[in-house]
Short mmCIF file of C-alpha atoms in Angstrom, two decimals:
data_model
loop_
_atom_site.label_atom_id
_atom_site.label_comp_id
_atom_site.label_asym_id
_atom_site.label_seq_id
_atom_site.Cartn_x
_atom_site.Cartn_y
_atom_site.Cartn_z
CA SER A 25 -11.71 -28.30 -74.67
CA GLN A 26 -13.19 -30.64 -72.13
CA GLN A 27 -11.03 -31.93 -69.39
CA GLY A 28 -12.62 -35.33 -68.72
CA GLU A 29 -13.70 -38.21 -70.81
CA GLU A 30 -15.89 -41.01 -69.51
CA ASP A 31 -15.84 -44.52 -70.69
CA PRO A 32 -17.96 -46.29 -71.73
CA GLN A 33 -20.41 -43.87 -73.29
CA ALA A 34 -23.25 -46.26 -72.55
CA LEU A 35 -23.65 -49.20 -70.20
CA SER A 36 -26.54 -51.63 -69.81
CA ILE A 37 -26.69 -54.07 -66.94
CA GLN A 38 -29.25 -56.00 -64.91
CA GLU A 39 -30.35 -55.25 -61.38
CA GLY A 40 -27.93 -56.64 -58.83
CA GLU A 41 -24.92 -56.35 -61.06
CA ASN A 42 -22.07 -53.95 -60.48
CA ALA A 43 -21.55 -51.00 -62.82
CA THR A 44 -18.07 -49.51 -63.44
CA MET A 45 -17.46 -46.24 -65.20
CA ASN A 46 -14.11 -44.70 -65.96
CA CYS A 47 -12.96 -41.13 -66.33
CA SER A 48 -9.70 -39.82 -67.79
CA TYR A 49 -8.52 -36.24 -67.55
CA LYS A 50 -5.70 -34.21 -68.99
CA THR A 51 -4.09 -31.89 -66.50
CA SER A 52 -3.31 -31.61 -62.80
CA ILE A 53 -6.39 -31.40 -60.59
CA ASN A 54 -7.38 -30.34 -57.08
CA ASN A 55 -10.15 -32.84 -56.86
CA LEU A 56 -12.46 -34.96 -59.00
CA GLN A 57 -16.18 -35.24 -58.49
CA TRP A 58 -18.88 -37.55 -59.81
CA TYR A 59 -22.40 -36.38 -60.58
CA ARG A 60 -25.60 -38.16 -61.57
CA GLN A 61 -28.25 -36.76 -63.94
CA ASN A 62 -31.64 -38.31 -64.20
CA SER A 63 -33.46 -37.73 -67.48
CA GLY A 64 -34.69 -34.15 -67.77
CA ARG A 65 -33.24 -33.11 -64.45
CA GLY A 66 -30.27 -31.21 -63.05
CA LEU A 67 -27.09 -32.81 -61.92
CA VAL A 68 -26.73 -34.15 -58.40
CA HIS A 69 -23.40 -34.46 -56.61
CA LEU A 70 -22.45 -38.02 -55.64
CA ILE A 71 -18.90 -38.04 -54.30
CA LEU A 72 -15.73 -36.01 -54.27
CA ILE A 73 -12.20 -37.36 -54.10
CA ARG A 74 -9.21 -35.13 -53.54
CA SER A 75 -5.96 -35.36 -55.47
CA ASN A 76 -4.14 -36.81 -52.44
CA GLU A 77 -6.73 -39.58 -51.92
CA ARG A 78 -6.73 -42.93 -53.70
CA GLU A 79 -10.11 -44.39 -52.80
CA LYS A 80 -13.33 -43.25 -51.29
CA HIS A 81 -16.60 -44.97 -50.39
CA SER A 82 -20.13 -43.68 -49.95
CA GLY A 83 -22.87 -46.27 -49.56
CA ARG A 84 -22.91 -48.41 -52.68
CA LEU A 85 -20.43 -46.07 -54.44
CA ARG A 86 -16.71 -46.61 -54.63
CA VAL A 87 -14.44 -44.15 -56.33
CA THR A 88 -10.76 -44.54 -57.06
CA LEU A 89 -8.30 -42.00 -58.30
CA ASP A 90 -4.95 -42.64 -59.98
CA THR A 91 -3.24 -39.30 -60.49
CA SER A 92 -0.26 -40.90 -62.22
CA LYS A 93 -2.56 -42.21 -64.91
CA LYS A 94 -4.95 -39.21 -64.70
CA SER A 95 -7.90 -41.50 -64.32
CA SER A 96 -10.74 -42.28 -61.95
CA SER A 97 -13.36 -44.98 -61.71
CA LEU A 98 -16.84 -45.06 -60.20
CA LEU A 99 -18.19 -48.40 -59.07
CA ILE A 100 -21.85 -48.79 -58.20
CA THR A 101 -22.39 -52.09 -56.43
CA ALA A 102 -25.65 -54.08 -56.52
CA SER A 103 -27.28 -51.76 -59.08
CA ARG A 104 -30.94 -50.97 -58.90
CA ALA A 105 -33.33 -49.76 -61.60
CA ALA A 106 -33.33 -46.38 -59.86
CA ASP A 107 -29.60 -46.07 -60.69
CA THR A 108 -30.54 -45.59 -64.30
CA ALA A 109 -29.13 -42.15 -65.18
CA SER A 110 -26.20 -40.42 -66.80
CA TYR A 111 -23.03 -40.15 -64.77
CA PHE A 112 -20.45 -37.42 -65.21
CA CYS A 113 -17.01 -36.88 -63.83
CA ALA A 114 -15.92 -33.32 -63.15
CA THR A 115 -12.54 -31.97 -62.33
CA VAL A 116 -11.38 -28.81 -60.63
CA LEU A 117 -8.12 -27.81 -62.19
CA ALA A 118 -5.15 -27.01 -60.01
CA ASN A 119 -4.78 -23.28 -59.43
CA SER A 120 -8.02 -22.61 -61.34
CA GLY A 121 -10.56 -21.57 -58.80
CA TYR A 122 -13.78 -23.51 -58.40
CA ALA A 123 -15.12 -24.02 -61.91
CA LEU A 124 -15.92 -27.63 -62.78
CA ASN A 125 -14.89 -29.17 -66.05
CA PHE A 126 -17.21 -31.95 -67.08
CA GLY A 127 -16.75 -34.96 -69.32
CA LYS A 128 -19.40 -36.13 -71.78
CA GLY A 129 -20.91 -38.66 -69.41
CA THR A 130 -21.80 -42.38 -69.22
CA SER A 131 -25.40 -43.37 -69.77
CA LEU A 132 -26.29 -46.22 -67.45
CA LEU A 133 -29.34 -48.38 -67.94
CA VAL A 134 -30.26 -50.82 -65.22
CA THR A 135 -32.99 -53.28 -66.19
CA PRO A 136 -35.07 -55.26 -63.69
CA ASP B 12 -34.56 -25.51 -47.48
CA ALA B 13 -31.99 -23.79 -49.55
CA GLU B 14 -32.29 -24.20 -53.29
CA ILE B 15 -31.32 -22.99 -56.72
CA THR B 16 -34.06 -22.19 -59.21
CA GLN B 17 -34.01 -21.40 -62.87
CA SER B 18 -36.63 -19.66 -64.90
CA PRO B 19 -38.20 -20.13 -67.32
CA ARG B 20 -38.02 -23.94 -67.58
CA HIS B 21 -38.76 -23.75 -71.29
CA LYS B 22 -38.36 -20.91 -73.74
CA ILE B 23 -38.81 -20.50 -77.43
CA THR B 24 -37.45 -17.40 -79.06
CA GLU B 25 -36.66 -16.08 -82.47
CA THR B 26 -33.26 -15.60 -83.99
CA GLY B 27 -31.83 -12.18 -83.22
CA ARG B 28 -33.86 -11.53 -80.06
CA GLN B 29 -32.25 -10.83 -76.74
CA VAL B 30 -33.04 -13.50 -74.12
CA THR B 31 -32.33 -13.52 -70.40
CA LEU B 32 -32.35 -16.72 -68.35
CA ALA B 33 -32.70 -16.29 -64.59
CA CYS B 34 -30.88 -18.17 -61.89
CA HIS B 35 -31.56 -17.60 -58.16
CA GLN B 36 -29.97 -19.41 -55.27
CA THR B 37 -30.68 -19.23 -51.54
CA TRP B 38 -27.56 -21.15 -50.45
CA ASN B 39 -25.71 -17.84 -49.96
CA HIS B 40 -22.95 -19.27 -52.18
CA ASN B 41 -20.30 -16.95 -53.53
CA ASN B 42 -19.69 -19.12 -56.65
CA MET B 43 -22.20 -19.31 -59.46
CA PHE B 44 -21.87 -20.93 -62.88
CA TRP B 45 -23.71 -21.28 -66.15
CA TYR B 46 -23.34 -24.40 -68.33
CA ARG B 47 -24.93 -25.50 -71.54
CA GLN B 48 -25.60 -29.18 -72.26
CA ASP B 49 -25.72 -30.52 -75.77
CA LEU B 50 -25.76 -34.05 -77.08
CA GLY B 51 -22.27 -35.27 -77.72
CA HIS B 52 -20.68 -32.47 -75.77
CA GLY B 53 -21.63 -32.97 -72.18
CA LEU B 54 -21.67 -29.78 -70.08
CA ARG B 55 -19.64 -26.82 -71.17
CA LEU B 56 -18.93 -23.76 -69.03
CA ILE B 57 -20.26 -20.47 -70.34
CA HIS B 58 -19.60 -17.90 -67.60
CA TYR B 59 -18.97 -17.98 -63.90
CA SER B 60 -18.76 -15.62 -60.96
CA TYR B 61 -16.98 -15.89 -57.66
CA GLY B 62 -18.73 -12.99 -55.96
CA VAL B 63 -20.72 -9.80 -56.41
CA HIS B 64 -19.49 -7.78 -59.42
CA ASP B 65 -17.10 -10.62 -60.41
CA THR B 66 -17.67 -12.33 -63.78
CA ASN B 67 -15.43 -14.59 -65.86
CA LYS B 68 -15.63 -16.16 -69.26
CA GLY B 69 -15.75 -19.91 -69.65
CA GLU B 70 -15.07 -22.19 -72.54
CA VAL B 71 -18.02 -21.13 -74.72
CA SER B 72 -18.77 -17.55 -73.74
CA ASP B 73 -19.21 -15.94 -77.20
CA GLY B 74 -22.71 -14.49 -77.57
CA TYR B 75 -23.43 -14.68 -73.85
CA SER B 76 -23.08 -12.24 -70.95
CA VAL B 77 -23.71 -12.29 -67.23
CA SER B 78 -23.84 -9.76 -64.45
CA ARG B 79 -23.67 -10.29 -60.66
CA SER B 80 -25.29 -7.45 -58.73
CA ASN B 81 -26.06 -9.54 -55.62
CA THR B 82 -25.15 -12.88 -54.10
CA GLU B 83 -28.35 -14.63 -55.03
CA ASP B 84 -28.70 -14.03 -58.77
CA LEU B 85 -26.65 -14.62 -61.93
CA PRO B 86 -28.80 -13.89 -65.00
CA LEU B 87 -27.50 -15.18 -68.33
CA THR B 88 -28.21 -12.99 -71.33
CA LEU B 89 -28.06 -14.04 -74.98
CA GLU B 90 -27.44 -10.78 -76.76
CA SER B 91 -28.75 -11.86 -80.11
CA ALA B 92 -30.05 -15.41 -80.08
CA ALA B 93 -28.78 -17.81 -82.73
CA SER B 94 -29.94 -21.26 -83.65
CA SER B 95 -26.58 -22.63 -82.42
CA GLN B 96 -27.62 -21.53 -78.95
CA THR B 97 -30.52 -23.93 -78.85
CA SER B 98 -29.57 -26.02 -75.83
CA VAL B 99 -30.37 -26.90 -72.24
CA TYR B 100 -28.87 -24.42 -69.85
CA PHE B 101 -27.88 -25.20 -66.24
CA CYS B 102 -27.07 -22.88 -63.48
CA ALA B 103 -25.02 -24.07 -60.52
CA SER B 104 -23.63 -22.66 -57.31
CA SER B 105 -21.00 -23.73 -54.79
CA GLU B 106 -19.45 -22.54 -51.64
CA SER B 107 -16.01 -20.98 -51.65
CA ARG B 108 -13.68 -22.06 -48.87
CA PRO B 109 -9.96 -21.29 -49.00
CA GLY B 110 -7.96 -24.38 -49.97
CA ALA B 111 -10.99 -26.56 -50.68
CA THR B 112 -13.51 -27.03 -53.41
CA THR B 113 -16.98 -28.13 -52.50
CA GLU B 114 -19.83 -29.79 -54.42
CA ALA B 115 -21.89 -27.77 -56.86
CA PHE B 116 -25.69 -27.60 -56.61
CA PHE B 117 -27.53 -27.45 -59.88
CA GLY B 118 -30.81 -25.97 -60.99
CA GLN B 119 -33.32 -27.98 -62.97
CA GLY B 120 -32.30 -26.45 -66.24
CA THR B 121 -33.85 -24.21 -68.94
CA ARG B 122 -34.54 -25.69 -72.33
CA LEU B 123 -34.07 -22.90 -74.87
CA THR B 124 -35.11 -23.25 -78.48
CA VAL B 125 -34.11 -20.61 -80.97
CA VAL B 126 -36.21 -20.66 -84.19
#
């Protein structure tokens, strides 16, 4: 069964607005990662947050992690049309090597 | 530049045929993975390898096999293709460092249709 679940499944916003996506997971993790997938393409790594971290920033991306609630959020500030893509959270389970467990993704549409 | 490539990009095959999807990476990564992506399911792990001659089953391994004879390649074989295996397949690789997990690099995907 899949470890992560993103919410919402789909999100539509206008350029300049912020986009927030959430991810919940089930078991203890080593780290949580966010990936982006443009239509018809492979996944691209965006950001990684370790289980002992609470917040991380990278450019217009902000990720939070709450291990007590087993949840994470990805915030994209000042969205652009080029941010239109699907976003996936992926977890690496504690004591489980390097394999990533993906959620079903959030489809983000940013309109001009 | 290092990269990970999949071939073919598109494949149509008949039910019952054996099919092999290729994955080649020049990152010199020890870890390699195969996922399938289907609408409503996201990405699901099929098989993975943490080094030469190491292979492990993932969540949806039935009907698939892999072998790792060198660092660069992890071919995925569908022993007897079924319509349920129509999907988009992604290969990925990552570095292995003790005590840390690094980002995965993905290929562009292979769209497989079983008719």
